[in-house]
Coordinates of C-alpha atoms in Angstrom, one line a residue:
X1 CA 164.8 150.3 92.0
X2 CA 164.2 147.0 90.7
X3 CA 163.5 145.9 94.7
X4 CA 161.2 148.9 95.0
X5 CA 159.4 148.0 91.8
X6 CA 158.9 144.3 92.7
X7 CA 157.8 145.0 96.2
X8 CA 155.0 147.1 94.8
X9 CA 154.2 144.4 92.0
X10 CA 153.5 141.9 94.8
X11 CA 151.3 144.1 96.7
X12 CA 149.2 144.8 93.9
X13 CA 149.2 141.2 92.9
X14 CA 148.1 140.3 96.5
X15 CA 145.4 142.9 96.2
X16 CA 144.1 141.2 93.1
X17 CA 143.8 138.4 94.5
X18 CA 141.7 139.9 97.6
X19 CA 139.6 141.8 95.4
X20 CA 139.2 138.5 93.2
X21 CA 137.9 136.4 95.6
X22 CA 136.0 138.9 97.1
X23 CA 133.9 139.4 93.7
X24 CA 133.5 135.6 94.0
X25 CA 132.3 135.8 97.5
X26 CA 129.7 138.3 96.3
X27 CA 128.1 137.2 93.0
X28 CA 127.7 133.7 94.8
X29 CA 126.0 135.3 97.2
X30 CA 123.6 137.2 94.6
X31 CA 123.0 134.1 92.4
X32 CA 121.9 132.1 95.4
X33 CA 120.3 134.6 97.9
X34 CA 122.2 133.2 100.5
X35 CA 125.0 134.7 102.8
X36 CA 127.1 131.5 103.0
X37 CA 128.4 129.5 100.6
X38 CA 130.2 127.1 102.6
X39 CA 129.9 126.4 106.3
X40 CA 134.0 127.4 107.0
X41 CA 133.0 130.8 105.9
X42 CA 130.8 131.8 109.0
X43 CA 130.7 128.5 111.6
X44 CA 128.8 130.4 113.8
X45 CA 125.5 131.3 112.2
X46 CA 125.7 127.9 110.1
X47 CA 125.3 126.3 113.3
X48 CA 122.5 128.8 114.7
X49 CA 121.1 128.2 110.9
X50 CA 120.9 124.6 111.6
X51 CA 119.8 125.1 115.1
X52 CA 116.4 126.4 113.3
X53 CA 116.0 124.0 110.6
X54 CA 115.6 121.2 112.9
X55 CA 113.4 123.6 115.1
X56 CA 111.4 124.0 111.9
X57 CA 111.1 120.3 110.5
X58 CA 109.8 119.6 114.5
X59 CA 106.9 122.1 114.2
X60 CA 106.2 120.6 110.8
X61 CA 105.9 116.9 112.2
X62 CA 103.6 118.3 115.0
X63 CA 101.8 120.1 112.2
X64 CA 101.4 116.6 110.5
X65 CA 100.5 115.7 114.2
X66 CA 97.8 117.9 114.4
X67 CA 96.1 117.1 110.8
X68 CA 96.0 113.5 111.9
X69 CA 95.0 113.8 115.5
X70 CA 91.9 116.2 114.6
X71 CA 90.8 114.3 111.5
X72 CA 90.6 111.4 113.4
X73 CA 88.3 113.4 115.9
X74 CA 86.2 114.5 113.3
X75 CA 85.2 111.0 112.2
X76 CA 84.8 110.1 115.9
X77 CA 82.3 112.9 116.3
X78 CA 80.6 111.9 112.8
X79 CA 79.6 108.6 114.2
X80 CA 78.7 109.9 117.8
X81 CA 76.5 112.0 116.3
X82 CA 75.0 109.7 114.2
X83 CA 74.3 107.5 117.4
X84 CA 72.6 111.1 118.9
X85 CA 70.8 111.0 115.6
X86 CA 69.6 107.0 116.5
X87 CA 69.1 107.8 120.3
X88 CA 66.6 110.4 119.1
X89 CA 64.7 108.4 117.8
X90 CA 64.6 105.6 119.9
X91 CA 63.3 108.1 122.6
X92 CA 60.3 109.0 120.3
X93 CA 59.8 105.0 119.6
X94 CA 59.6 104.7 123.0
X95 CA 57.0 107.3 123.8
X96 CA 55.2 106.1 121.1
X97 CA 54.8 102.3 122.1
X98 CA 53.6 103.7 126.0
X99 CA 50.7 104.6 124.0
X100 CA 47.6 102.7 123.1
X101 CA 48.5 101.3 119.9
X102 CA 47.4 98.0 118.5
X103 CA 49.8 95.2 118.0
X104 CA 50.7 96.1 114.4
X105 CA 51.7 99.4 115.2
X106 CA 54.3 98.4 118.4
X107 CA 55.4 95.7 115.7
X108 CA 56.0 98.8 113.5
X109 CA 58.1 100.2 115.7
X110 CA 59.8 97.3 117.1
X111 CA 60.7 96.8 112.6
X112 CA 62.0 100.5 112.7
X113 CA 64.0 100.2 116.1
X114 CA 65.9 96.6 114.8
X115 CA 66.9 98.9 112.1
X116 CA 68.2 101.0 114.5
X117 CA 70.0 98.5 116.1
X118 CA 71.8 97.4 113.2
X119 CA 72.3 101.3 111.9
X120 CA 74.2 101.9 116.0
X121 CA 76.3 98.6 115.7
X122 CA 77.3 100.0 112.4
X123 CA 78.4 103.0 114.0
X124 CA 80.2 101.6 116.7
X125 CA 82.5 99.4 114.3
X126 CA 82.8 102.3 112.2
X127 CA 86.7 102.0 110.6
X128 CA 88.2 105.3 109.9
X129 CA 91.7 104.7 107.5
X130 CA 92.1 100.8 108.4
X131 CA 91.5 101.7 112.0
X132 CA 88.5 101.0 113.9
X133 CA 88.0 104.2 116.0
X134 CA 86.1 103.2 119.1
X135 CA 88.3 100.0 120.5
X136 CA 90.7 102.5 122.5
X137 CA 94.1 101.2 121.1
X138 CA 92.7 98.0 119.7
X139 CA 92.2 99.3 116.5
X140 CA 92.6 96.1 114.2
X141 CA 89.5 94.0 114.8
X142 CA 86.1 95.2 115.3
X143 CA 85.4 96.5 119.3
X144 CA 81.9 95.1 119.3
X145 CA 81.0 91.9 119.2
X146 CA 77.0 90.7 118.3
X147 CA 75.1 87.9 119.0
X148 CA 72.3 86.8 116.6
X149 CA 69.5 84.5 116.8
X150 CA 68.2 82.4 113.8
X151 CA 66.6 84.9 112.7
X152 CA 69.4 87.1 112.1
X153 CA 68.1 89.7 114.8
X154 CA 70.7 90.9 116.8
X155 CA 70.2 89.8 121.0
X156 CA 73.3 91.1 122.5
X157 CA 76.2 93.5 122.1
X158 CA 79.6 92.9 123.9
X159 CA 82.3 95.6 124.1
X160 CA 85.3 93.5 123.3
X161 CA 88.0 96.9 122.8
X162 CA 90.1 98.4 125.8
X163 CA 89.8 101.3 127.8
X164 CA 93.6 102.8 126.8
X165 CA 93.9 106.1 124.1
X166 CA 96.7 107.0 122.0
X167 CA 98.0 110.2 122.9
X168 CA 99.4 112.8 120.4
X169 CA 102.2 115.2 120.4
X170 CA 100.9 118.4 119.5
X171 CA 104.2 120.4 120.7
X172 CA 107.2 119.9 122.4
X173 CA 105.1 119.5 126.3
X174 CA 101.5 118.9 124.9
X175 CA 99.6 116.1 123.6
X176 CA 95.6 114.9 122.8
X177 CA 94.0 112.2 122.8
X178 CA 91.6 112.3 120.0
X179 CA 89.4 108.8 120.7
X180 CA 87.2 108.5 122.7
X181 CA 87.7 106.7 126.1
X182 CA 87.2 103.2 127.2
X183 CA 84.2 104.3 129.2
X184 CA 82.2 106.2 125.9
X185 CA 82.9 103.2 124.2
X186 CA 81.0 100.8 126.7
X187 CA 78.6 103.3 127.1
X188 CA 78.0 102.1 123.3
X189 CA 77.7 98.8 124.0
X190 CA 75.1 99.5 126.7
X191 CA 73.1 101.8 124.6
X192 CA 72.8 98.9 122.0
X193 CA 71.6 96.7 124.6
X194 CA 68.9 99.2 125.7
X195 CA 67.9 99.6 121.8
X196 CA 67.5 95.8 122.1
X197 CA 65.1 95.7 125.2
X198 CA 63.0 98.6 123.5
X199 CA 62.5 96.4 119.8
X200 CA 61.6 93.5 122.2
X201 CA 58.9 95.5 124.5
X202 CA 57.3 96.6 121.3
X203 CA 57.3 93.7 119.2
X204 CA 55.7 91.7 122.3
X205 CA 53.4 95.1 122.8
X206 CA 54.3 95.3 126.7
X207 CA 54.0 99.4 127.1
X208 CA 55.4 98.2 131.0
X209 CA 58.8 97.3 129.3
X210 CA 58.5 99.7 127.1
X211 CA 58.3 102.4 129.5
X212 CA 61.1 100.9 131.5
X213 CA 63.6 101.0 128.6
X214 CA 62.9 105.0 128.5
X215 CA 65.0 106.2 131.6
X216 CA 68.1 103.7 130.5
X217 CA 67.8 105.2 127.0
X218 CA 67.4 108.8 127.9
X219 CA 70.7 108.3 130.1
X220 CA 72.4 107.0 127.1
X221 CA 71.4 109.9 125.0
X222 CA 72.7 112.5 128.2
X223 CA 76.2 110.3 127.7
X224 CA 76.4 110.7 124.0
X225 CA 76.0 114.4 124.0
X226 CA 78.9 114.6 126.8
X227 CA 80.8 112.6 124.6
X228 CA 79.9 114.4 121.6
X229 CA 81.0 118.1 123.8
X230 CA 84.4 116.2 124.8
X231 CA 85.3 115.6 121.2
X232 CA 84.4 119.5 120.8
X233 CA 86.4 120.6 123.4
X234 CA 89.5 118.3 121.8
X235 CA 88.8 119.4 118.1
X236 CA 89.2 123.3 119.5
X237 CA 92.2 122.5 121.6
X238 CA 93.4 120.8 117.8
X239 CA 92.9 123.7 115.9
X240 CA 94.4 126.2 118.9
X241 CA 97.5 124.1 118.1
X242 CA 97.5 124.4 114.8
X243 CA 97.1 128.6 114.6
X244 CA 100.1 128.2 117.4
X245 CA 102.1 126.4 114.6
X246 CA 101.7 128.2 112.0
X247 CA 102.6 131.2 113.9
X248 CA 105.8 129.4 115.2
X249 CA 107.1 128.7 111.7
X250 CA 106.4 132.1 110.2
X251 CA 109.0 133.7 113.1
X252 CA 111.2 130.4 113.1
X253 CA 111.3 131.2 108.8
X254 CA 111.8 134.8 109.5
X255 CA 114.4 134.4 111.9
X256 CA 116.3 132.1 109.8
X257 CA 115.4 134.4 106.8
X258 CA 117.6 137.3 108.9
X259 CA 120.6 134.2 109.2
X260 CA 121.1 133.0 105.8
X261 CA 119.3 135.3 103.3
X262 CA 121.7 138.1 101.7
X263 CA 120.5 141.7 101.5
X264 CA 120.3 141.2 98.1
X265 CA 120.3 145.3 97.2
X266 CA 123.5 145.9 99.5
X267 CA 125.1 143.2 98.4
X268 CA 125.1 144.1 94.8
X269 CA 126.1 147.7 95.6
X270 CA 129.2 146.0 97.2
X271 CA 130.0 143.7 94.2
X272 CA 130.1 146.9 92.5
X273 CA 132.5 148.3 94.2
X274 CA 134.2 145.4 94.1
X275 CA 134.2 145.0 90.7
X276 CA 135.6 149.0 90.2
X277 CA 138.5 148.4 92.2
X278 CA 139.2 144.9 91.0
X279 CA 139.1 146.9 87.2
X280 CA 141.5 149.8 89.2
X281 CA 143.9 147.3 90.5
X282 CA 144.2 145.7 87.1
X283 CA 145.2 148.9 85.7
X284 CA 147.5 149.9 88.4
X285 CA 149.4 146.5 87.7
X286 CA 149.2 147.6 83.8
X287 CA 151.3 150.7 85.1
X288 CA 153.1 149.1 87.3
X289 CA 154.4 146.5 84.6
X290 CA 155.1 149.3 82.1
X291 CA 157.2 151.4 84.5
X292 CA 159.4 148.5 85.2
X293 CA 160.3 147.1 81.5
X294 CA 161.1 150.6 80.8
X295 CA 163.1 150.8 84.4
X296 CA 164.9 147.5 83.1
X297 CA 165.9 148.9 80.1
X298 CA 167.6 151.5 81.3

């Protein structure tokens, strides 16, 4: 009897145990929301879990990507369309002085387009975060270079960048080049230039050079709009990558959500029930204990 009793002490102990660690299990699970507590418990879907994570910390650096690669594309179309802004203007200068004008009114002129001048070079060497943002991938040193005369008017521009862009990852087999290409960027040199030729037909009041810089400038102007409807065309295909990130990390969260995350209300229901037959089994060994001392004693 004593066998019979012991036997049945053990199993109940056993069950205890079970029932124990399975409360354990349980309220871990409901203080932290999570299924697993440590990786042994379920190898397979900590590995899947992790599997995600690092999916999810990629999409965030090409998020951070992204944020860089289109605010630098928005300060590169700020200054090209301040030079659209200049080239404007130069082309109504330069209608202007084919005129009949007397001498101090082409001298005027030939004042407001050295202002000009200075006001594009300004432009050009604009530096965006420590970077100077029209020099390709020479971004440390200004990418034009200006001669002066005694005066302190400027007489030539020189386009001393290179003709290379820095490409950004935007997703795993996508990237943009925000900058603007070697050949814009000359293009600004040589639209500085022409700005020069103009202030010097109207400050010597010759309407035949003056008329000649008009073609050169208006082709500079067609160049800066293309440029300016590049940088659009990037700043969309930017923000198309963005919307596609965000949408990847909401089902990448999601999915890893449906690993990790306990069903909070069913998992409470079971650590109920767990908790009832742990208090059962603890009561059965109560009954169990009694019924042997008095089996002993007889």
């Amino acid at each position: 009897m004593r066998v019979a009793s012991n036997t049945v002490s053990n199993s109940i102990v056993a069950q205890i145990d079970r029932l124990s660690s399975q409360q354990a299990t349980l309220q871990a699970e409901v203080s932290s929301g999570q299924k697993i507590t440590n990786p042994e418990d379920d190898p397979a879907t900590v590995a899947s879990a992790l599997n995600l994570e690092s999916q999810l910390s990629q999409v965030a650096q090409y998020g951070q990507n992204a944020s860089q690669a289109l605010t630098l594309a928005q300060a590169s179309y700020s200054g090209l369309n301040s030079l659209k802004t200049i080239s404007d203007r130069a082309g109504q200068l330069a209608t202007l002085g084919t005129g009949t004008l007397g001498a101090s009114a082409m001298a005027a002129y030939g004042t407001e387009t050295d202002q000009l001048i200075e006001q594009a070079v300004q432009t050009a060497n604009t530096n965006f975060g420590g970077s100077y943002i029209y020099g390709g991938t020479a971004t440390d040193t200004p990418p034009f270079t200006v001669t002066r005369d005694s005066s302190g008017e400027i007489t030539g521009v020189t386009y001393t960048g290179n003709n290379s862009q820095a490409a950004i990852p935007l997703s795993s087999s996508s990237t943009v080049t925000p900058s603007t290409d070697g050949t814009t960027n000359a293009g600004m040199a040589s639209f500085i230039n022409n700005l020069i030729s103009l202030r010097d037909a109207l400050n010597s009041g010759d309407t035949t050079a003056v008329n000649s810089a008009q073609t050169p400038l208006s082709n500079d102007g067609d160049s800066i709009v293309s440029a300016i409807a590049t940088n659009g065309g990037v700043q969309t295909r930017i923000q198309a990558a963005q919307t596609q990130q965000t949408s990847d990390t909401t089902s990448l969260q999601t999915v890893l959500s449906g690993e990790v995350d306990a069903d909070l209300p069913t998992t409470v229901v079971k650590l109920s029930q767990a908790q009832t037959a742990y208090q059962a089994a603890l009561q059965s060994a109560a009954n169990v204990m009694q019924l042997s001392i008095l089996n002993y004693l007889h």
